[in-house]
mmCIF file of C-alpha atoms and ligand atoms in Angstrom:
data_model
loop_
_atom_site.group_PDB
_atom_site.id
_atom_site.type_symbol
_atom_site.label_atom_id
_atom_site.label_comp_id
_atom_site.label_asym_id
_atom_site.label_seq_id
_atom_site.Cartn_x
_atom_site.Cartn_y
_atom_site.Cartn_z
ATOM 1 C CA MET S 1 -0.124 0.175 0.024
ATOM 2 C CA LYS S 2 0.957 3.743 -0.487
ATOM 3 C CA ALA S 3 1.959 5.652 2.569
ATOM 4 C CA ILE S 4 -0.294 8.373 3.512
ATOM 5 C CA LEU S 5 2.656 10.178 5.312
ATOM 6 C CA GLU S 6 6.432 9.733 4.946
ATOM 7 C CA THR S 7 9.577 11.009 6.519
ATOM 8 C CA LYS S 8 13.007 10.726 4.832
ATOM 9 C CA ASN S 9 15.830 11.326 6.585
ATOM 10 C CA LEU S 10 14.361 14.078 8.421
ATOM 11 C CA VAL S 11 16.733 16.536 10.382
ATOM 12 C CA LYS S 12 16.188 19.226 12.738
ATOM 13 C CA TYR S 13 18.459 20.903 14.764
ATOM 14 C CA TYR S 14 18.029 23.463 17.346
ATOM 15 C CA GLY S 15 21.105 25.903 18.565
ATOM 16 C CA THR S 16 24.969 25.487 17.850
ATOM 17 C CA GLY S 17 28.438 24.085 19.387
ATOM 18 C CA GLU S 18 27.446 23.135 23.172
ATOM 19 C CA ASN S 19 23.804 23.757 22.808
ATOM 20 C CA LEU S 20 23.418 21.999 19.484
ATOM 21 C CA VAL S 21 20.352 19.960 20.266
ATOM 22 C CA LYS S 22 19.626 17.271 17.529
ATOM 23 C CA ALA S 23 15.827 17.535 18.176
ATOM 24 C CA ILE S 24 15.102 15.321 15.006
ATOM 25 C CA ASP S 25 18.344 13.351 14.007
ATOM 26 C CA HIS S 26 17.769 11.238 10.611
ATOM 27 C CA THR S 27 14.301 9.897 11.021
ATOM 28 C CA ASP S 28 12.578 7.771 8.475
ATOM 29 C CA ILE S 29 8.982 6.419 9.349
ATOM 30 C CA ARG S 30 6.211 5.545 7.202
ATOM 31 C CA ILE S 31 2.356 5.376 8.348
ATOM 32 C CA GLU S 32 -0.459 3.693 6.272
ATOM 33 C CA PRO S 33 -3.891 4.961 5.278
ATOM 34 C CA GLY S 34 -5.936 4.425 8.359
ATOM 35 C CA GLU S 35 -3.374 3.463 10.936
ATOM 36 C CA PHE S 36 -3.525 4.598 14.460
ATOM 37 C CA VAL S 37 -0.190 5.473 15.684
ATOM 38 C CA ALA S 38 1.254 6.275 19.029
ATOM 39 C CA VAL S 39 4.387 8.404 19.438
ATOM 40 C CA VAL S 40 6.021 7.532 22.475
ATOM 41 C CA GLY S 41 9.243 8.644 24.091
ATOM 42 C CA ARG S 42 10.745 10.505 27.200
ATOM 43 C CA SER S 43 10.550 14.410 27.477
ATOM 44 C CA GLY S 44 12.490 16.217 25.408
ATOM 45 C CA SER S 45 12.969 13.060 23.024
ATOM 46 C CA GLY S 46 11.839 14.902 19.885
ATOM 47 C CA LYS S 47 8.213 13.820 19.672
ATOM 48 C CA SER S 48 6.634 17.689 19.073
ATOM 49 C CA THR S 49 8.902 18.774 16.719
ATOM 50 C CA LEU S 50 8.818 15.593 14.558
ATOM 51 C CA LEU S 51 5.014 16.304 14.711
ATOM 52 C CA HIS S 52 5.149 19.846 13.939
ATOM 53 C CA MET S 53 7.484 18.924 10.732
ATOM 54 C CA LEU S 54 5.019 15.799 9.681
ATOM 55 C CA GLY S 55 1.897 18.694 9.833
ATOM 56 C CA GLY S 56 4.188 21.132 7.695
ATOM 57 C CA LEU S 57 4.071 23.766 10.773
ATOM 58 C CA ASP S 58 7.907 23.797 11.050
ATOM 59 C CA ARG S 59 10.413 23.106 8.232
ATOM 60 C CA PRO S 60 13.219 20.916 8.642
ATOM 61 C CA ASP S 61 16.912 21.097 8.139
ATOM 62 C CA SER S 62 16.899 18.842 5.602
ATOM 63 C CA GLY S 63 14.960 15.550 4.474
ATOM 64 C CA LYS S 64 11.785 15.065 3.167
ATOM 65 C CA VAL S 65 7.951 14.669 4.387
ATOM 66 C CA LEU S 66 5.781 13.139 2.047
ATOM 67 C CA ILE S 67 2.272 13.183 2.284
ATOM 68 C CA GLU S 68 0.147 11.140 -0.288
ATOM 69 C CA GLY S 69 3.556 10.784 -1.766
ATOM 70 C CA ARG S 70 3.800 14.788 -1.920
ATOM 71 C CA ASP S 71 7.251 16.338 -0.868
ATOM 72 C CA ILE S 72 5.337 19.125 1.339
ATOM 73 C CA PHE S 73 8.190 21.351 1.887
ATOM 74 C CA ARG S 74 8.614 21.886 -1.875
ATOM 75 C CA LEU S 75 5.477 24.033 -1.646
ATOM 76 C CA LYS S 76 5.946 28.157 -0.542
ATOM 77 C CA ASP S 77 4.537 28.713 2.522
ATOM 78 C CA GLU S 78 1.265 30.085 1.437
ATOM 79 C CA ARG S 79 0.684 27.074 -0.520
ATOM 80 C CA LEU S 80 1.591 24.817 2.272
ATOM 81 C CA ALA S 81 -0.522 26.272 4.407
ATOM 82 C CA VAL S 82 -3.511 25.948 2.307
ATOM 83 C CA PHE S 83 -2.573 22.174 2.002
ATOM 84 C CA ARG S 84 -2.146 21.829 5.592
ATOM 85 C CA ARG S 85 -5.659 23.400 6.444
ATOM 86 C CA ARG S 86 -7.226 20.821 3.803
ATOM 87 C CA LYS S 87 -5.684 17.677 4.781
ATOM 88 C CA ILE S 88 -4.433 17.709 8.424
ATOM 89 C CA GLY S 89 -6.280 18.305 11.574
ATOM 90 C CA PHE S 90 -4.546 19.463 14.502
ATOM 91 C CA ILE S 91 -5.224 18.812 18.170
ATOM 92 C CA PHE S 92 -2.999 19.966 20.926
ATOM 93 C CA GLN S 93 -2.843 19.996 24.881
ATOM 94 C CA SER S 94 -4.230 23.098 25.050
ATOM 95 C CA TYR S 95 -7.679 23.304 23.623
ATOM 96 C CA ASN S 96 -7.265 26.687 21.877
ATOM 97 C CA LEU S 97 -10.659 27.472 21.684
ATOM 98 C CA VAL S 98 -11.872 30.897 20.964
ATOM 99 C CA PRO S 99 -13.386 32.139 24.247
ATOM 100 C CA SER S 100 -15.952 34.562 22.529
ATOM 101 C CA LEU S 101 -17.386 31.714 20.243
ATOM 102 C CA ASN S 102 -19.759 29.102 21.303
ATOM 103 C CA VAL S 103 -19.407 25.404 20.748
ATOM 104 C CA TRP S 104 -20.622 25.390 17.258
ATOM 105 C CA GLU S 105 -19.098 28.218 16.245
ATOM 106 C CA ASN S 106 -15.450 27.133 17.068
ATOM 107 C CA ILE S 107 -16.051 24.317 15.558
ATOM 108 C CA VAL S 108 -16.837 25.194 12.062
ATOM 109 C CA LEU S 109 -14.428 28.008 12.601
ATOM 110 C CA PRO S 110 -11.510 26.332 10.361
ATOM 111 C CA ILE S 111 -13.810 25.782 7.438
ATOM 112 C CA GLY S 112 -14.963 29.328 7.202
ATOM 113 C CA LEU S 113 -11.697 30.557 7.605
ATOM 114 C CA ASP S 114 -10.899 28.493 4.417
ATOM 115 C CA GLY S 115 -13.320 29.723 2.342
ATOM 116 C CA ARG S 116 -15.394 26.522 2.402
ATOM 117 C CA LYS S 117 -19.257 25.591 3.066
ATOM 118 C CA VAL S 118 -19.830 23.828 6.268
ATOM 119 C CA ASP S 119 -21.421 20.380 5.635
ATOM 120 C CA GLN S 120 -24.093 20.707 8.424
ATOM 121 C CA GLU S 121 -25.102 16.956 8.635
ATOM 122 C CA TYR S 122 -21.474 15.981 8.701
ATOM 123 C CA VAL S 123 -20.509 18.349 11.287
ATOM 124 C CA MET S 124 -23.539 17.466 13.517
ATOM 125 C CA ASP S 125 -22.977 13.534 12.965
ATOM 126 C CA ILE S 126 -19.320 14.459 14.775
ATOM 127 C CA ILE S 127 -21.009 16.473 17.100
ATOM 128 C CA ARG S 128 -23.446 13.586 18.154
ATOM 129 C CA ARG S 129 -20.756 11.109 18.505
ATOM 130 C CA ILE S 130 -18.426 13.769 20.904
ATOM 131 C CA GLY S 131 -21.944 13.890 22.855
ATOM 132 C CA MET S 132 -21.757 17.615 22.820
ATOM 133 C CA GLU S 133 -25.159 18.178 21.009
ATOM 134 C CA ASP S 134 -26.747 19.718 23.800
ATOM 135 C CA ARG S 135 -23.962 22.355 24.260
ATOM 136 C CA LEU S 136 -24.120 23.845 20.715
ATOM 137 C CA HIS S 137 -24.516 27.489 22.056
ATOM 138 C CA ALA S 138 -22.315 27.107 25.242
ATOM 139 C CA LEU S 139 -19.153 29.319 25.495
ATOM 140 C CA PRO S 140 -15.850 27.337 26.160
ATOM 141 C CA ASN S 141 -15.761 28.969 29.814
ATOM 142 C CA THR S 142 -18.585 26.856 30.872
ATOM 143 C CA LEU S 143 -17.379 23.792 29.772
ATOM 144 C CA SER S 144 -15.313 20.775 31.758
ATOM 145 C CA GLY S 145 -11.649 20.267 30.138
ATOM 146 C CA GLY S 146 -12.887 16.993 28.874
ATOM 147 C CA GLN S 147 -15.783 18.995 26.970
ATOM 148 C CA GLN S 148 -13.549 21.269 25.683
ATOM 149 C CA GLN S 149 -11.146 18.780 24.565
ATOM 150 C CA ARG S 150 -14.134 17.069 22.888
ATOM 151 C CA VAL S 151 -14.758 20.257 20.755
ATOM 152 C CA ALA S 152 -11.487 20.660 19.999
ATOM 153 C CA ILE S 153 -11.340 17.061 18.116
ATOM 154 C CA ALA S 154 -14.595 17.983 16.503
ATOM 155 C CA ARG S 155 -12.984 20.980 15.176
ATOM 156 C CA ALA S 156 -10.011 18.894 14.037
ATOM 157 C CA LEU S 157 -12.007 16.470 12.524
ATOM 158 C CA ALA S 158 -14.973 18.880 11.069
ATOM 159 C CA SER S 159 -13.147 19.739 7.678
ATOM 160 C CA ARG S 160 -12.585 16.065 7.094
ATOM 161 C CA PRO S 161 -8.815 15.683 6.855
ATOM 162 C CA ALA S 162 -7.319 12.892 5.750
ATOM 163 C CA ILE S 163 -4.935 12.924 8.884
ATOM 164 C CA ILE S 164 -5.222 13.814 12.508
ATOM 165 C CA LEU S 165 -2.156 14.755 14.196
ATOM 166 C CA ALA S 166 -2.146 15.114 18.178
ATOM 167 C CA ASP S 167 -0.087 15.876 20.578
ATOM 168 C CA GLU S 168 -0.723 14.960 23.928
ATOM 169 C CA PRO S 169 -4.098 16.037 23.725
ATOM 170 C CA THR S 170 -5.140 14.469 27.181
ATOM 171 C CA GLY S 171 -2.505 15.723 28.839
ATOM 172 C CA ASN S 172 -4.800 18.222 30.687
ATOM 173 C CA LEU S 173 -7.503 15.325 31.172
ATOM 174 C CA ASP S 174 -7.843 12.661 34.412
ATOM 175 C CA SER S 175 -7.355 9.314 33.898
ATOM 176 C CA ARG S 176 -11.010 8.285 33.203
ATOM 177 C CA THR S 177 -11.601 11.429 31.067
ATOM 178 C CA GLU S 178 -8.423 10.603 28.884
ATOM 179 C CA ILE S 179 -9.361 6.954 28.117
ATOM 180 C CA GLU S 180 -12.820 8.202 27.013
ATOM 181 C CA VAL S 181 -11.719 11.134 24.607
ATOM 182 C CA VAL S 182 -8.870 9.066 23.208
ATOM 183 C CA ASN S 183 -11.888 6.114 22.367
ATOM 184 C CA LEU S 184 -13.943 8.832 20.869
ATOM 185 C CA LEU S 185 -11.237 10.190 18.874
ATOM 186 C CA LYS S 186 -10.363 6.636 17.728
ATOM 187 C CA ASN S 187 -13.776 5.537 17.140
ATOM 188 C CA CYS S 188 -14.181 8.973 14.592
ATOM 189 C CA VAL S 189 -11.166 8.267 12.634
ATOM 190 C CA THR S 190 -12.202 4.507 12.279
ATOM 191 C CA GLU S 191 -15.563 5.989 10.913
ATOM 192 C CA TYR S 192 -14.664 8.826 8.926
ATOM 193 C CA GLY S 193 -11.481 6.474 7.197
ATOM 194 C CA GLN S 194 -8.615 8.984 8.887
ATOM 195 C CA THR S 195 -4.825 8.070 9.899
ATOM 196 C CA LEU S 196 -4.253 9.104 13.288
ATOM 197 C CA VAL S 197 -0.832 9.859 14.867
ATOM 198 C CA MET S 198 -1.112 10.622 18.444
ATOM 199 C CA ILE S 199 1.951 11.645 20.898
ATOM 200 C CA THR S 200 1.153 10.356 24.477
ATOM 201 C CA HIS S 201 3.502 9.441 27.558
ATOM 202 C CA ASP S 202 0.384 7.429 29.085
ATOM 203 C CA GLU S 203 1.286 3.755 28.356
ATOM 204 C CA SER S 204 -2.500 2.989 28.488
ATOM 205 C CA ILE S 205 -3.333 5.390 25.698
ATOM 206 C CA ALA S 206 -0.392 4.070 23.831
ATOM 207 C CA GLN S 207 -1.914 0.247 23.935
ATOM 208 C CA MET S 208 -4.885 1.667 22.365
ATOM 209 C CA ALA S 209 -3.339 2.627 18.965
ATOM 210 C CA ASP S 210 -2.465 -0.119 16.377
ATOM 211 C CA ARG S 211 1.123 0.650 16.508
ATOM 212 C CA MET S 212 3.549 2.357 18.571
ATOM 213 C CA ILE S 213 6.411 4.389 17.181
ATOM 214 C CA VAL S 214 9.258 5.033 20.159
ATOM 215 C CA ILE S 215 11.673 8.219 19.576
ATOM 216 C CA GLU S 216 14.994 8.406 21.583
ATOM 217 C CA ASP S 217 17.199 11.365 21.255
ATOM 218 C CA GLY S 218 15.517 12.468 18.422
ATOM 219 C CA LYS S 219 15.673 8.923 16.501
ATOM 220 C CA VAL S 220 13.157 6.303 15.699
ATOM 221 C CA VAL S 221 14.265 3.439 18.138
ATOM 222 C CA ARG S 222 11.138 1.153 17.558
ATOM 223 C CA ALA S 223 8.509 1.408 14.771
HETATM 224 N N1 ADP Y 301 12.259 25.982 19.198
HETATM 225 C C1 ADP Y 301 13.416 25.581 19.933
HETATM 226 N N2 ADP Y 301 14.492 25.983 20.036
HETATM 227 C C2 ADP Y 301 15.390 25.771 21.007
HETATM 228 N N3 ADP Y 301 15.365 23.934 21.103
HETATM 229 C C3 ADP Y 301 14.260 23.427 20.940
HETATM 230 C C4 ADP Y 301 13.256 23.982 20.723
HETATM 231 N N4 ADP Y 301 11.751 23.217 20.245
HETATM 232 C C5 ADP Y 301 12.523 21.974 20.956
HETATM 233 N N5 ADP Y 301 13.822 22.302 21.389
HETATM 234 C C6 ADP Y 301 14.496 21.126 22.013
HETATM 235 O O1 ADP Y 301 14.302 19.855 21.117
HETATM 236 C C7 ADP Y 301 14.407 18.936 22.052
HETATM 237 C C8 ADP Y 301 13.365 17.940 21.473
HETATM 238 O O2 ADP Y 301 12.350 19.102 22.067
HETATM 239 P P1 ADP Y 301 10.831 18.425 21.814
HETATM 240 O O3 ADP Y 301 10.318 18.209 20.391
HETATM 241 O O4 ADP Y 301 9.200 19.318 22.399
HETATM 242 O O5 ADP Y 301 10.600 17.183 22.514
HETATM 243 P P2 ADP Y 301 9.105 16.373 23.122
HETATM 244 O O6 ADP Y 301 8.091 16.813 22.359
HETATM 245 O O7 ADP Y 301 9.313 14.518 22.939
HETATM 246 O O8 ADP Y 301 9.382 16.224 24.790
HETATM 247 C C9 ADP Y 301 14.561 19.616 23.361
HETATM 248 O O9 ADP Y 301 15.693 19.202 24.045
HETATM 249 C C10 ADP Y 301 14.003 20.957 23.536
HETATM 250 O O10 ADP Y 301 14.354 21.281 24.197
HETATM 251 MG MG1 MG Y 302 6.107 17.587 23.006
#
């Protein structure tokens, strides 16, 4: 099968001399369409740096990221931004909801920014799956952390991206809510045929994935 997401000899260093940090150090990974991959490793091992480059948020020093076979860093910044909005949904540990917008408005915001029409039925289907259909008009500050993260998940899914990249999405949640939220996310990506790459340092969350990629000092030590 053709990989949906691939890195080739990917390198990203920070600093120089004594302060040189090899955040990602000649990394090759390959992810198939529809996979749920957990990226694990100690704090500072390079997980977030890798995820940012996988999503085209950050350019590497050298090497490639291929999305559906396309070398994304050959795109100019503006084209890359458009490509990213269409192909990738991001979920971060901080929910980054807009405080003045209600649940529905937060979820459809990126679609509007992209100048596209909202597929109301599809978005409502997601909202029902995440169990937020009764809170459409609620403002973020009236929601629990778990609810806010569910809204952030719905926002990432709403534009139907092929790939969801999540950086410790449940890091701020208690362990029961955490499992619940990851289960919801897993069910959604399965239902919609999306590919999910999730950074976590929680063993029980990693166990829910199809496969684990272990990062140590910027290198893949197990895939
Ligand atoms: N913008 C940056 N400037 C300098 N060093 C950075 C920057 N981002 C990350 N690093 C360093 O790169 C290494 C990997 O960081 P990161 O990818 O955030 O690791 P992880 O997500 O696994 O905790 C760390 O040593 C971190 O301090
Ligand atoms: Mg990190």
